[in-house]
Short mmCIF file of C-alpha atoms in Angstrom, two decimals:
data_model
loop_
_atom_site.label_atom_id
_atom_site.label_comp_id
_atom_site.label_asym_id
_atom_site.label_seq_id
_atom_site.Cartn_x
_atom_site.Cartn_y
_atom_site.Cartn_z
CA UNK A 1 193.87 59.03 113.75
CA UNK A 2 193.52 62.52 112.70
CA UNK A 3 195.43 60.83 110.11
CA UNK A 4 192.58 58.60 108.81
CA UNK A 5 190.08 61.25 108.18
CA UNK A 6 190.10 63.72 105.62
CA UNK A 7 189.00 67.24 107.29
CA UNK A 8 186.90 69.00 105.07
CA UNK A 9 183.36 69.33 106.67
CA UNK A 10 179.94 67.20 105.75
CA UNK A 11 179.29 67.88 102.22
CA UNK A 12 175.34 67.61 103.40
CA UNK A 13 175.84 71.06 104.66
CA UNK A 14 176.55 72.51 101.39
CA UNK A 15 173.10 72.60 100.57
CA UNK A 16 171.19 72.71 103.59
CA UNK A 17 169.40 76.29 104.52
CA UNK A 18 166.96 77.94 106.93
CA UNK A 19 163.58 79.34 104.94
CA UNK A 20 164.21 82.64 105.44
CA UNK A 21 160.22 82.80 106.69
CA UNK A 22 160.88 80.29 109.31
CA UNK A 23 158.90 80.35 112.66
CA UNK A 24 158.71 76.71 113.81
CA UNK A 25 159.68 75.04 116.84
CA UNK A 26 160.57 71.81 115.41
CA UNK A 27 160.88 69.29 118.69
CA UNK A 28 162.45 65.93 117.37
CA UNK A 29 163.28 63.55 120.50
CA UNK A 30 165.74 60.43 119.20
CA UNK A 31 164.40 56.63 118.61
CA UNK A 32 163.95 54.14 121.16
CA UNK A 33 164.58 51.59 119.82
CA UNK A 34 164.15 49.11 122.55
CA UNK A 35 159.57 50.48 122.47
CA UNK A 36 159.44 49.43 118.54
CA UNK A 37 156.93 46.89 118.64
CA UNK A 38 154.70 48.52 120.79
CA UNK A 39 155.05 51.49 119.41
CA UNK A 40 154.08 50.22 116.13
CA UNK A 41 150.63 48.74 117.53
CA UNK A 42 147.68 51.05 117.98
CA UNK A 43 146.96 48.77 121.22
CA UNK A 44 150.24 49.65 123.21
CA UNK A 45 151.35 52.36 121.87
CA UNK A 46 150.32 55.04 124.14
CA UNK A 47 151.85 52.91 127.24
CA UNK A 48 154.88 53.73 126.07
CA UNK A 49 157.74 56.25 126.94
CA UNK A 50 157.84 57.33 123.44
CA UNK A 51 154.65 58.45 123.20
CA UNK A 52 154.18 60.09 126.60
CA UNK A 53 157.07 62.25 126.15
CA UNK A 54 155.58 63.55 123.02
CA UNK A 55 152.50 64.58 124.05
CA UNK A 56 153.67 65.64 127.80
CA UNK A 57 155.18 68.52 125.22
CA UNK A 58 152.61 68.59 123.33
CA UNK A 59 149.66 69.47 125.68
CA UNK A 60 152.37 71.89 127.18
CA UNK A 61 153.44 73.62 124.60
CA UNK A 62 149.21 74.44 123.45
CA UNK A 63 148.47 75.21 127.21
CA UNK A 64 151.19 78.28 126.24
CA UNK A 65 149.48 79.11 123.46
CA UNK A 66 152.60 77.75 121.30
CA UNK A 67 151.02 74.94 119.64
CA UNK A 68 150.52 76.72 115.76
CA UNK A 69 154.29 77.22 115.95
CA UNK A 70 155.03 73.56 117.10
CA UNK A 71 155.88 71.04 114.37
CA UNK A 72 157.05 67.34 115.59
CA UNK A 73 159.52 65.06 113.98
CA UNK A 74 160.22 61.84 114.74
CA UNK A 75 161.30 58.66 113.47
CA UNK A 76 160.12 57.86 109.97
CA UNK A 77 158.38 54.78 111.22
CA UNK A 78 156.83 56.02 113.88
CA UNK A 79 155.23 58.81 112.00
CA UNK A 80 152.05 57.25 111.07
CA UNK A 81 151.90 55.49 114.47
CA UNK A 82 151.74 58.83 115.93
CA UNK A 83 148.54 60.28 114.21
CA UNK A 84 147.11 56.93 113.78
CA UNK A 85 146.70 57.38 117.46
CA UNK A 86 146.08 61.15 118.02
CA UNK A 87 144.84 62.43 114.78
CA UNK A 88 143.62 65.26 116.67
CA UNK A 89 147.77 67.10 115.79
CA UNK A 90 148.18 65.66 112.43
CA UNK A 91 148.33 69.03 111.60
CA UNK A 92 151.82 69.45 113.10
CA UNK A 93 153.03 66.24 112.64
CA UNK A 94 156.08 66.96 109.68
CA UNK A 95 157.38 63.65 108.22
CA UNK A 96 159.55 65.02 105.96
CA UNK A 97 162.60 65.91 107.97
CA UNK A 98 164.68 67.76 105.70
CA UNK A 99 161.58 70.34 105.27
CA UNK A 100 160.98 70.96 109.12
CA UNK A 101 164.72 71.21 109.42
CA UNK A 102 164.43 74.11 106.53
CA UNK A 103 161.51 75.73 108.59
CA UNK A 104 162.05 75.05 112.35
CA UNK A 105 163.44 78.97 114.07
CA UNK A 106 163.95 76.33 117.33
CA UNK A 107 165.00 72.59 117.46
CA UNK A 108 164.52 70.54 120.66
CA UNK A 109 166.01 67.50 121.02
CA UNK A 110 167.66 64.92 123.60
CA UNK A 111 170.03 63.16 121.30
CA UNK A 112 169.27 63.75 118.12
CA UNK A 113 172.71 64.35 115.92
CA UNK A 114 169.74 66.40 113.77
CA UNK A 115 170.70 69.23 116.11
CA UNK A 116 174.07 70.03 114.59
CA UNK A 117 171.90 69.99 110.85
CA UNK A 118 169.34 72.34 112.43
CA UNK A 119 172.42 74.38 114.25
CA UNK A 120 174.21 74.86 111.25
CA UNK A 121 171.40 76.62 109.38
CA UNK A 122 170.80 78.69 112.32
CA UNK A 123 168.06 77.24 114.13
CA UNK A 124 168.12 78.02 118.12
CA UNK A 125 169.21 74.62 119.85
CA UNK A 126 167.51 73.13 122.92
CA UNK A 127 168.10 70.17 124.91
CA UNK A 128 165.77 68.60 126.68
CA UNK A 129 166.90 65.85 129.07
CA UNK A 130 163.70 65.28 131.25
CA UNK A 131 164.58 61.45 130.46
CA UNK A 132 168.13 61.79 130.65
CA UNK A 133 169.03 58.48 133.35
CA UNK A 134 165.84 56.59 131.32
CA UNK A 135 167.98 56.88 128.16
CA UNK A 136 171.08 56.40 129.29
CA UNK A 137 169.58 53.93 131.15
CA UNK A 138 168.36 51.75 128.39
CA UNK A 139 170.88 53.08 125.28
CA UNK A 140 173.27 50.98 127.15
CA UNK A 141 175.89 53.93 126.33
CA UNK A 142 177.06 57.30 127.99
CA UNK A 143 175.83 60.29 125.25
CA UNK A 144 178.78 62.11 123.85
CA UNK A 145 176.60 64.99 124.40
CA UNK A 146 176.38 66.74 127.24
CA UNK A 147 176.16 69.69 130.16
CA UNK A 148 180.17 70.45 128.80
CA UNK A 149 180.31 70.36 125.45
CA UNK A 150 176.49 70.42 123.73
CA UNK A 151 175.75 73.45 121.25
CA UNK A 152 172.16 74.37 122.95
CA UNK A 153 170.52 74.92 126.33
CA UNK A 154 170.20 72.29 128.52
CA UNK A 155 166.75 72.14 130.49
CA UNK A 156 165.55 69.54 132.31
CA UNK A 157 161.62 69.31 132.64
CA UNK A 158 158.74 70.83 130.81
CA UNK A 159 158.22 73.77 132.53
CA UNK A 160 161.69 75.13 131.81
CA UNK A 161 161.11 74.19 128.14
CA UNK A 162 158.79 76.34 127.46
CA UNK A 163 160.21 78.49 129.14
CA UNK A 164 163.64 78.29 127.41
CA UNK A 165 161.69 78.65 124.08
CA UNK A 166 159.93 81.91 124.89
CA UNK A 167 163.42 83.41 126.02
CA UNK A 168 164.72 82.38 122.50
CA UNK A 169 161.77 84.24 121.09
CA UNK A 170 162.41 86.98 123.35
CA UNK A 171 166.03 87.15 122.19
CA UNK A 172 165.33 86.76 118.93
CA UNK A 173 166.55 83.51 118.94
CA UNK A 174 170.26 84.64 119.09
CA UNK A 175 172.20 81.92 120.95
CA UNK A 176 174.58 83.20 123.64
CA UNK A 177 177.33 82.89 122.61
CA UNK A 178 179.01 80.19 124.14
CA UNK A 179 177.19 77.50 121.88
CA UNK A 180 177.76 79.17 119.13
CA UNK A 181 182.04 78.74 119.72
CA UNK A 182 181.49 75.35 120.97
CA UNK A 183 179.25 74.32 117.82
CA UNK A 184 182.50 75.76 115.89
CA UNK A 185 184.78 73.44 117.86
CA UNK A 186 182.49 70.61 116.55
CA UNK A 187 181.66 71.92 113.00
CA UNK A 188 184.50 74.23 111.48
CA UNK A 189 183.52 74.88 108.61
CA UNK A 190 180.51 77.41 107.47
CA UNK A 191 181.06 78.43 104.29
CA UNK A 192 179.17 75.49 101.54
CA UNK A 193 182.80 74.37 100.32
CA UNK A 194 182.84 71.10 101.80
CA UNK A 195 182.03 69.72 98.58
CA UNK A 196 185.13 70.82 96.87
CA UNK A 197 187.56 70.64 100.35
CA UNK A 198 186.50 66.53 99.72
CA UNK A 199 186.39 66.61 96.28
CA UNK A 200 190.40 68.37 96.78
CA UNK A 201 191.50 65.75 99.12
CA UNK A 202 190.38 62.78 97.25
CA UNK A 203 192.44 63.67 94.32
CA UNK A 204 195.21 64.20 95.92
CA UNK A 205 195.26 60.35 97.40
CA UNK A 206 194.08 59.28 93.57
CA UNK A 207 190.76 58.08 95.04
CA UNK A 208 189.21 60.11 92.23
#
């Protein structure tokens, strides 16, 4: 219920920022818990959809001449596994998610909530839903973000993903107003004072 919540904005966003020289295209799909054991095993990681998803994007960006801009981020458990499987791409794997977000001018995910953090910082958001049905089936849940409310451009195959990244660059990373309005409906405050609001409300409730 509304009266169970303190409406103040997320305090972590008060210190979230985008590097003025940010120029990376950050790719961060969600954690696929059902493949964890296979991903952690050097003998089986290349058989997983998790690995194949990364390689599909990496190879397509390499062919498009965008590999130097690509920043791969993944669940901390899996970063070393990915590097071990393909050490040639170690230089594009970013283990520090916050650092990746600071340098991301474009943020690509399927369902990671980090998209809202990236949007707050000023990144161009793209939802890559090439495996949408597969993910819904294996998560056993309908994601809260879909075509009706997403705060970024949805694409459904890797060719369209690359094309949308190129469009973002051509548009100087300016999001369509529709997606900006949707984001503001989700995250209302952008003034860096979320912590101040939270403290004020906690004092009213005699919690602090």
